[in-house]
Short mmCIF file of C-alpha atoms in Angstrom, two decimals:
data_model
loop_
_atom_site.label_atom_id
_atom_site.label_comp_id
_atom_site.label_asym_id
_atom_site.label_seq_id
_atom_site.Cartn_x
_atom_site.Cartn_y
_atom_site.Cartn_z
CA MET G 1 -19.08 21.59 16.18
CA LYS G 2 -21.01 23.22 18.98
CA GLY G 3 -23.77 25.39 17.60
CA LYS G 4 -23.69 23.73 14.16
CA VAL G 5 -26.32 21.25 13.09
CA ILE G 6 -24.91 18.88 10.48
CA ASP G 7 -27.89 18.42 8.22
CA LYS G 8 -28.64 18.38 4.52
CA GLN G 9 -29.09 22.15 4.38
CA LEU G 10 -25.59 22.81 5.80
CA ILE G 11 -23.91 20.29 3.48
CA GLU G 12 -25.62 21.71 0.40
CA SER G 13 -24.72 25.29 1.37
CA ILE G 14 -21.03 24.31 1.56
CA VAL G 15 -21.16 22.75 -1.90
CA ARG G 16 -22.97 25.72 -3.46
CA LYS G 17 -20.39 28.25 -2.25
CA LYS G 18 -18.09 29.29 -5.11
CA ASN G 19 -14.89 31.35 -4.76
CA ASP G 20 -13.39 31.13 -8.26
CA GLU G 21 -13.50 34.85 -9.13
CA PHE G 22 -12.08 35.86 -5.76
CA ILE G 23 -9.25 33.30 -6.05
CA ASP G 24 -8.34 34.51 -9.54
CA LYS G 25 -8.25 38.10 -8.33
CA VAL G 26 -5.92 37.31 -5.40
CA ASN G 27 -3.68 35.10 -7.57
CA GLU G 28 -3.32 37.81 -10.20
CA LYS G 29 -2.46 40.52 -7.66
CA LEU G 30 -0.03 38.34 -5.72
CA ASN G 31 1.80 37.18 -8.86
CA LEU G 32 2.30 40.80 -9.89
CA ILE G 33 3.68 41.83 -6.49
CA VAL G 34 5.96 38.78 -6.13
CA SER G 35 7.25 39.18 -9.71
CA ASN G 36 8.18 42.78 -9.00
CA ALA G 37 9.79 41.80 -5.69
CA VAL G 38 11.85 38.99 -7.29
CA ASP G 39 12.95 41.26 -10.13
CA ASP G 40 14.05 43.86 -7.57
CA LEU G 41 16.00 41.26 -5.57
CA ALA G 42 17.65 39.95 -8.74
CA GLN G 43 19.40 43.29 -9.27
CA GLN G 44 21.64 42.59 -6.26
CA ILE G 45 21.29 38.88 -5.38
CA ALA G 46 22.81 36.43 -7.84
CA TYR G 47 20.88 33.38 -6.59
CA ILE G 48 17.45 34.62 -7.61
CA ASN G 49 15.82 35.87 -10.82
CA LEU G 50 12.52 35.58 -12.70
CA ASP G 51 13.80 32.59 -14.68
CA ASN G 52 14.61 30.35 -11.70
CA VAL G 53 11.66 31.19 -9.42
CA ILE G 54 8.20 29.60 -9.46
CA LEU G 55 5.17 30.46 -7.29
CA GLN G 56 3.29 27.21 -6.67
CA PRO G 57 -0.11 26.96 -4.88
CA ALA G 58 0.27 24.46 -2.05
CA ASN G 59 -2.99 23.84 -0.17
CA GLU G 60 -6.62 23.47 -1.29
CA LEU G 61 -5.83 25.85 -4.13
CA ILE G 62 -4.55 22.74 -5.94
CA SER G 63 -7.77 20.70 -5.68
CA GLY G 64 -10.13 23.66 -6.04
CA ALA G 65 -11.73 22.90 -2.66
CA PHE G 66 -11.18 26.44 -1.39
CA THR G 67 -13.61 27.62 1.34
CA ASP G 68 -14.26 30.81 3.31
CA ASN G 69 -11.90 29.58 6.05
CA SER G 70 -9.03 28.80 3.66
CA LYS G 71 -5.75 30.67 3.51
CA PHE G 72 -3.78 31.28 0.32
CA VAL G 73 -0.65 29.14 0.79
CA TYR G 74 2.18 29.08 -1.76
CA LEU G 75 5.63 27.60 -2.20
CA MET G 76 8.09 30.02 -3.78
CA GLY G 77 10.52 27.60 -5.36
CA ILE G 78 14.07 28.79 -6.11
CA ASP G 79 16.25 26.66 -8.37
CA SER G 80 19.65 27.32 -6.75
CA ALA G 81 22.02 24.60 -5.59
CA GLN G 82 24.25 27.21 -3.93
CA LEU G 83 21.37 28.60 -1.88
CA GLU G 84 20.58 25.06 -0.72
CA LEU G 85 24.23 24.38 0.15
CA ASN G 86 24.59 27.64 2.07
CA THR G 87 21.44 26.83 4.07
CA LEU G 88 22.71 23.37 4.99
CA LYS G 89 26.18 24.48 6.02
CA SER G 90 24.99 27.46 8.06
CA THR G 91 26.49 26.88 11.54
CA ASN G 92 25.80 30.17 13.31
CA PHE G 93 22.65 28.69 14.80
CA TRP G 94 22.29 30.85 17.90
CA LYS G 95 22.80 34.09 15.98
CA ASP G 96 20.16 33.04 13.44
CA LEU G 97 17.80 32.08 16.26
CA LYS G 98 18.30 35.41 18.00
CA ASN G 99 17.63 37.27 14.76
CA ARG G 100 14.49 35.25 14.04
CA ILE G 101 13.14 35.87 17.55
CA LEU G 102 13.87 39.57 17.13
CA PHE G 103 12.05 39.69 13.79
CA ALA G 104 9.11 37.73 15.21
CA TRP G 105 8.83 40.22 18.07
CA GLN G 106 9.10 43.24 15.81
CA ASN G 107 6.43 41.79 13.52
CA ARG G 108 4.05 40.56 16.23
CA ASN G 109 0.38 40.73 15.35
CA THR G 110 -0.79 43.72 17.41
CA ARG G 111 -2.49 46.98 16.53
CA ARG G 112 0.51 48.87 17.80
CA ALA G 113 2.83 46.87 15.56
CA LYS G 114 0.59 47.46 12.55
CA ARG G 115 0.59 51.22 13.14
CA LYS G 116 4.37 51.23 13.49
CA GLU G 117 4.66 49.12 10.34
CA ARG G 118 2.54 51.57 8.33
CA LYS G 119 4.58 54.54 9.56
CA LYS G 120 7.77 52.67 8.76
CA LYS G 121 6.54 51.85 5.25
CA LYS G 122 5.58 55.44 4.55
CA LYS G 123 9.01 56.54 5.67
CA GLN G 124 10.66 53.84 3.52
CA GLU G 125 8.67 54.87 0.44
CA LYS G 126 9.90 58.44 0.83
CA GLU G 127 13.46 57.20 1.20
CA LEU G 128 13.09 54.84 -1.78
CA ALA G 129 12.27 57.79 -3.99
CA VAL G 130 15.82 58.99 -3.32
CA ASN G 131 17.76 55.88 -2.28
CA PRO G 132 17.00 52.32 -3.47
CA VAL G 133 16.97 49.39 -1.00
CA ILE G 134 20.41 47.83 -0.49
CA TYR G 135 20.30 44.06 0.09
CA ASN G 136 23.26 42.51 1.91
CA PHE G 137 24.46 39.70 -0.34
CA ASP G 138 27.37 37.51 0.73
CA PRO G 139 27.70 34.65 -1.81
CA SER G 140 29.20 32.25 0.75
CA LYS G 141 26.68 32.92 3.55
CA TYR G 142 23.44 33.85 1.81
CA ASN G 143 20.79 31.23 2.79
CA ILE G 144 17.02 30.71 3.10
CA TYR G 145 16.86 32.88 6.22
CA SER G 146 18.68 35.70 4.42
CA LEU G 147 16.30 35.41 1.48
CA CYS G 148 13.23 35.53 3.73
CA GLU G 149 14.43 38.76 5.33
CA ASP G 150 15.10 40.38 1.95
CA LEU G 151 11.87 39.03 0.47
CA GLN G 152 9.88 40.65 3.28
CA THR G 153 11.44 44.03 2.42
CA ALA G 154 10.95 43.58 -1.34
CA ILE G 155 7.29 42.51 -1.09
CA ALA G 156 6.52 45.39 1.28
CA LYS G 157 8.07 47.78 -1.26
CA PHE G 158 5.53 46.80 -3.95
CA SER G 159 2.50 46.36 -1.68
CA ALA G 160 -0.13 48.90 -0.67
CA LEU G 161 0.55 50.97 2.45
CA THR G 162 -2.25 49.13 4.25
CA THR G 163 -0.72 45.70 3.59
CA VAL G 164 1.29 44.28 6.49
CA VAL G 165 4.11 41.85 5.64
CA TYR G 166 5.22 39.60 8.50
CA LEU G 167 8.41 37.54 8.67
CA GLU G 168 7.72 34.29 10.53
CA ASP G 169 10.85 32.14 10.64
CA THR G 170 11.11 30.73 7.08
CA ARG G 171 7.79 32.02 5.76
CA ILE G 172 6.20 35.34 4.80
CA ARG G 173 2.63 36.20 5.83
CA LEU G 174 0.66 38.96 4.12
CA ILE G 175 -2.54 40.66 5.26
CA GLY G 176 -3.82 43.48 3.09
CA LYS G 177 -7.39 44.67 2.59
CA ASP G 178 -6.57 46.97 -0.33
CA ASP G 179 -4.37 44.45 -2.13
CA TYR G 180 -6.32 41.23 -1.52
CA GLY G 181 -9.59 41.92 0.30
CA SER G 182 -10.80 41.76 3.89
CA ASN G 183 -9.84 38.77 6.07
CA THR G 184 -7.55 37.38 3.38
CA GLN G 185 -4.35 35.76 4.60
CA ILE G 186 -1.51 34.83 2.27
CA ILE G 187 1.43 32.66 3.31
CA ILE G 188 4.54 32.17 1.17
CA TYR G 189 7.21 29.57 1.94
CA PRO G 190 10.52 30.22 0.11
CA VAL G 191 11.86 26.73 -0.70
CA ILE G 192 14.44 25.04 -2.90
CA TYR G 193 13.12 23.66 -6.20
CA ASN G 194 15.14 21.35 -8.43
CA GLY G 195 12.58 20.86 -11.21
CA GLU G 196 11.04 17.75 -9.61
CA VAL G 197 10.43 18.30 -5.89
CA TYR G 198 10.24 21.27 -3.55
CA LYS G 199 12.49 21.22 -0.48
CA TYR G 200 11.25 23.01 2.61
CA TYR G 201 13.90 23.80 5.23
CA ALA G 202 12.49 22.66 8.59
CA GLY G 203 15.45 23.71 10.73
CA ARG G 204 18.94 22.56 11.57
CA LYS G 205 17.91 19.19 13.05
CA LYS G 206 15.32 18.12 10.45
CA GLY G 207 17.03 19.70 7.43
CA PHE G 208 15.08 19.79 4.14
CA ILE G 209 11.72 18.02 3.81
CA GLU G 210 10.69 17.05 0.27
CA ILE G 211 7.28 18.08 -1.06
CA ASN G 212 6.15 16.23 -4.17
CA ILE G 213 3.50 18.50 -5.72
CA ALA G 214 3.57 16.68 -9.08
CA SER G 215 2.82 13.28 -7.55
CA ARG G 216 0.04 14.75 -5.42
CA ALA G 217 -1.55 16.56 -8.37
CA GLU G 218 -1.42 13.40 -10.49
CA THR G 219 -3.16 11.36 -7.77
CA LEU G 220 -5.87 14.00 -7.34
CA ASN G 221 -6.45 14.13 -11.11
CA GLU G 222 -6.84 10.35 -11.28
CA LYS G 223 -9.44 10.39 -8.50
CA PHE G 224 -11.23 13.35 -10.07
CA ASN G 225 -11.43 11.56 -13.43
CA LYS G 226 -13.11 8.60 -11.69
CA CYS G 227 -15.41 10.48 -9.32
CA GLY G 228 -15.91 13.91 -10.89
CA GLU G 229 -16.93 17.08 -9.02
CA ASN G 230 -18.31 15.03 -6.11
CA PHE G 231 -14.72 14.33 -5.05
CA VAL G 232 -13.88 18.05 -4.83
CA ASP G 233 -17.19 18.73 -3.06
CA MET G 234 -16.31 16.17 -0.37
CA ILE G 235 -12.92 17.84 0.23
CA LYS G 236 -14.73 21.17 0.71
CA ILE G 237 -17.22 19.63 3.14
CA PHE G 238 -14.47 17.92 5.15
CA ASN G 239 -12.47 21.18 5.27
CA VAL G 240 -15.41 23.19 6.62
CA LEU G 241 -16.59 20.61 9.17
CA TYR G 242 -13.02 20.00 10.35
CA PHE G 243 -12.72 23.76 10.88
CA TYR G 244 -15.91 23.78 12.97
CA ALA G 245 -14.50 20.97 15.13
CA ASN G 246 -10.95 22.32 15.55
CA LYS G 247 -11.09 26.06 14.75
CA THR G 248 -8.36 25.57 12.16
CA THR G 249 -8.22 24.28 8.59
CA PRO G 250 -6.90 20.73 8.16
CA ASN G 251 -3.71 19.73 6.42
CA GLN G 252 -4.76 19.10 2.81
CA ILE G 253 -2.41 16.17 2.22
CA PHE G 254 -4.06 14.44 5.19
CA ILE G 255 -7.66 15.08 4.06
CA GLU G 256 -6.98 14.38 0.38
CA SER G 257 -5.20 11.11 1.20
CA ILE G 258 -8.18 9.91 3.27
CA LEU G 259 -10.72 10.72 0.57
CA VAL G 260 -8.55 9.25 -2.19
CA SER G 261 -8.52 5.99 -0.21
CA CYS G 262 -12.34 5.79 -0.15
CA PRO G 263 -13.93 3.45 -2.76
CA ASP G 264 -14.98 5.24 -5.96
CA ASP G 265 -18.55 3.90 -5.68
CA LEU G 266 -19.14 5.98 -2.55
CA PHE G 267 -18.86 9.18 -4.62
CA LYS G 268 -21.62 8.21 -7.07
CA GLY G 269 -24.93 10.09 -6.98
CA ASP G 270 -26.47 13.54 -7.32
CA ASP G 271 -27.14 14.26 -3.65
CA ALA G 272 -24.10 15.64 -1.77
CA TYR G 273 -25.58 14.89 1.65
CA THR G 274 -26.19 11.23 0.83
CA ILE G 275 -22.66 10.85 -0.55
CA PHE G 276 -21.20 12.53 2.54
CA VAL G 277 -23.13 10.23 4.89
CA LYS G 278 -21.94 7.15 2.96
CA ILE G 279 -18.31 8.28 3.21
CA ILE G 280 -18.57 9.14 6.91
CA ASN G 281 -20.16 5.75 7.66
CA TYR G 282 -17.35 4.07 5.75
CA LEU G 283 -14.63 6.01 7.60
CA THR G 284 -16.13 5.46 11.06
CA MET G 285 -15.96 1.72 10.43
CA THR G 286 -12.51 1.77 8.77
CA SER G 287 -9.05 2.16 10.27
CA VAL G 288 -7.21 5.05 8.59
CA LYS G 289 -3.95 4.28 10.40
CA ASN G 290 -2.22 2.77 7.35
CA ILE G 291 -3.55 5.10 4.63
CA LYS G 292 -0.65 6.18 2.42
CA SER G 293 0.26 9.84 2.03
CA ILE G 294 -0.30 11.18 -1.50
CA ASN G 295 2.85 13.24 -0.96
CA ASN G 296 4.98 10.18 -0.13
CA PRO G 297 3.51 6.68 -0.77
CA ASN G 298 6.28 5.19 1.40
CA LYS G 299 4.79 6.85 4.47
CA SER G 300 1.36 6.85 6.07
CA ILE G 301 -0.57 10.07 6.69
CA PHE G 302 0.38 9.73 10.37
CA THR G 303 4.13 9.39 9.75
CA ASP G 304 4.60 11.82 6.83
CA PRO G 305 5.85 15.04 8.50
CA LEU G 306 3.85 17.08 6.00
CA SER G 307 0.50 15.59 7.05
CA SER G 308 0.85 14.20 10.58
CA SER G 309 -0.07 17.54 12.17
CA SER G 310 -3.78 16.90 11.50
CA SER G 311 -3.93 13.46 13.13
CA LEU G 312 -5.30 14.62 16.51
CA GLY G 313 -7.68 17.06 14.86
CA TYR G 314 -9.03 14.25 12.68
CA GLU G 315 -9.85 12.14 15.73
CA LYS G 316 -11.87 15.01 17.19
CA PHE G 317 -13.50 15.61 13.81
CA ILE G 318 -14.52 12.00 13.14
CA ASN G 319 -15.65 11.32 16.71
CA GLN G 320 -18.39 13.90 16.22
CA PHE G 321 -19.91 11.65 13.58
CA VAL G 322 -19.46 8.48 15.63
CA TYR G 323 -21.45 10.22 18.37
CA LEU G 324 -24.07 11.39 15.88
CA ASN G 325 -24.40 7.86 14.47
CA GLU G 326 -24.86 6.47 17.97
CA LYS G 327 -27.59 9.03 18.62
CA GLU G 328 -29.34 8.07 15.38
CA GLU G 329 -29.11 4.38 16.32
CA MET G 330 -30.60 5.14 19.74
CA LYS G 331 -33.41 7.11 18.11
CA GLU G 332 -34.16 4.16 15.83
CA LYS G 333 -34.10 1.71 18.76
CA ASP G 334 -36.35 3.97 20.79
CA LYS G 335 -38.73 4.27 17.87
CA ILE G 336 -38.92 0.48 17.44
CA ALA G 337 -39.38 0.03 21.20
CA LEU G 338 -42.17 2.61 21.23
CA GLU G 339 -43.93 0.92 18.31
CA LYS G 340 -43.77 -2.41 20.11
CA THR G 341 -45.11 -0.86 23.31
CA ILE G 342 -47.99 0.78 21.44
CA LYS G 343 -48.89 -2.50 19.72
CA LYS G 344 -48.63 -4.38 22.98
CA ASN G 345 -50.85 -1.86 24.77
CA GLN G 346 -53.34 -1.97 21.94
CA TYR G 347 -53.44 -5.76 22.21
CA LYS G 348 -53.92 -5.54 25.98
CA LYS G 349 -56.79 -3.10 25.57
CA PHE G 350 -58.41 -5.39 23.02
CA GLU G 351 -58.02 -8.34 25.37
CA THR G 352 -59.36 -6.33 28.30
CA LYS G 353 -62.35 -5.24 26.27
CA ASN G 354 -63.08 -8.83 25.24
CA GLU G 355 -62.66 -9.98 28.83
CA ASN G 356 -65.11 -7.31 30.03
CA ASN G 357 -67.63 -8.30 27.35
CA GLN G 358 -67.28 -11.95 28.28
CA SER G 359 -67.81 -11.11 31.94
CA ILE G 360 -70.97 -9.12 31.14
CA ASN G 361 -72.29 -11.97 28.99
CA ASN G 362 -71.71 -14.50 31.76
CA GLU G 363 -73.54 -12.34 34.31
CA GLN G 364 -76.48 -11.94 31.94
CA LYS G 365 -76.58 -15.68 31.29
CA GLN G 366 -76.67 -16.40 35.02
CA LYS G 367 -79.59 -14.01 35.46
CA ASP G 368 -81.48 -15.64 32.59
CA ASP G 369 -80.96 -19.07 34.08
CA LYS G 370 -82.41 -17.95 37.34
#
């Protein structure tokens, strides 16, 4: 947090910042583009259509604690048992790895790559006017990786020429000033959705990891009903200050789980700074090791694979406040010590003055006696 003074003015400025209109604008535009892309894919790929796909916000978009440093993160859930099966049984690991490395290199984040991408898109648009995109669909082999490759092409087809669509393993990243605004990053994870949980494919060794959005949303709603807007404000503050400490936004399941675990009484009051200080003091004196994940109550935030990534960043984040508290304690001790010293010196001066007066009186008395 070098260069940032954590005071009441900073905390209040974080709370006052509103992004609702901007979020609505991005959501509306993205939904239109993804809907068009899915509809286009559905013409040739049997495992996907507008009826079995859902675009679900996945990060602080759920709680409403969106900040200037936040990214727009979504799960694109596909209800297809065959797509899940094909992904699990895919054995051509090295070929898939080679292809993913190749795509990552071709889509690397450089100016040169962006220029090439724009030229490529212009060329594709001209070709699309004559020949539609042909997606390679093999019912027995089509998996999440195949879908990500085709989804990249489909989204690019319906995006502005200035929007760059990157394929990054099993996720799609979009950056587009004309479509979404400057410095806006959108990340979409195509996942399996069975109507209850989302299943993110984490690779051949880890397989699918379950993401329980419904359980998380229910827990957040319960806390909000008890604590009101102050709860959302604290998530925003933690997100921003964590970013200052680590130069990256924290995992929301991790942060939300920690704040959900805090006593409801700590969120009472009208002053955001006072509430924040109370919560920080509570957390610096409390072990968070066994706090349950709101994604999976059977795991702690340090063992749930969906939240454990922020554990080291949290230590760095919270230690800033431990240090600040120690400084405040030292200031208070120094102040008390100074007050005691002043009083002591005042007392000494008074005694010295009395002693001097007594000495003068004695000398005068001696002279009178003589």
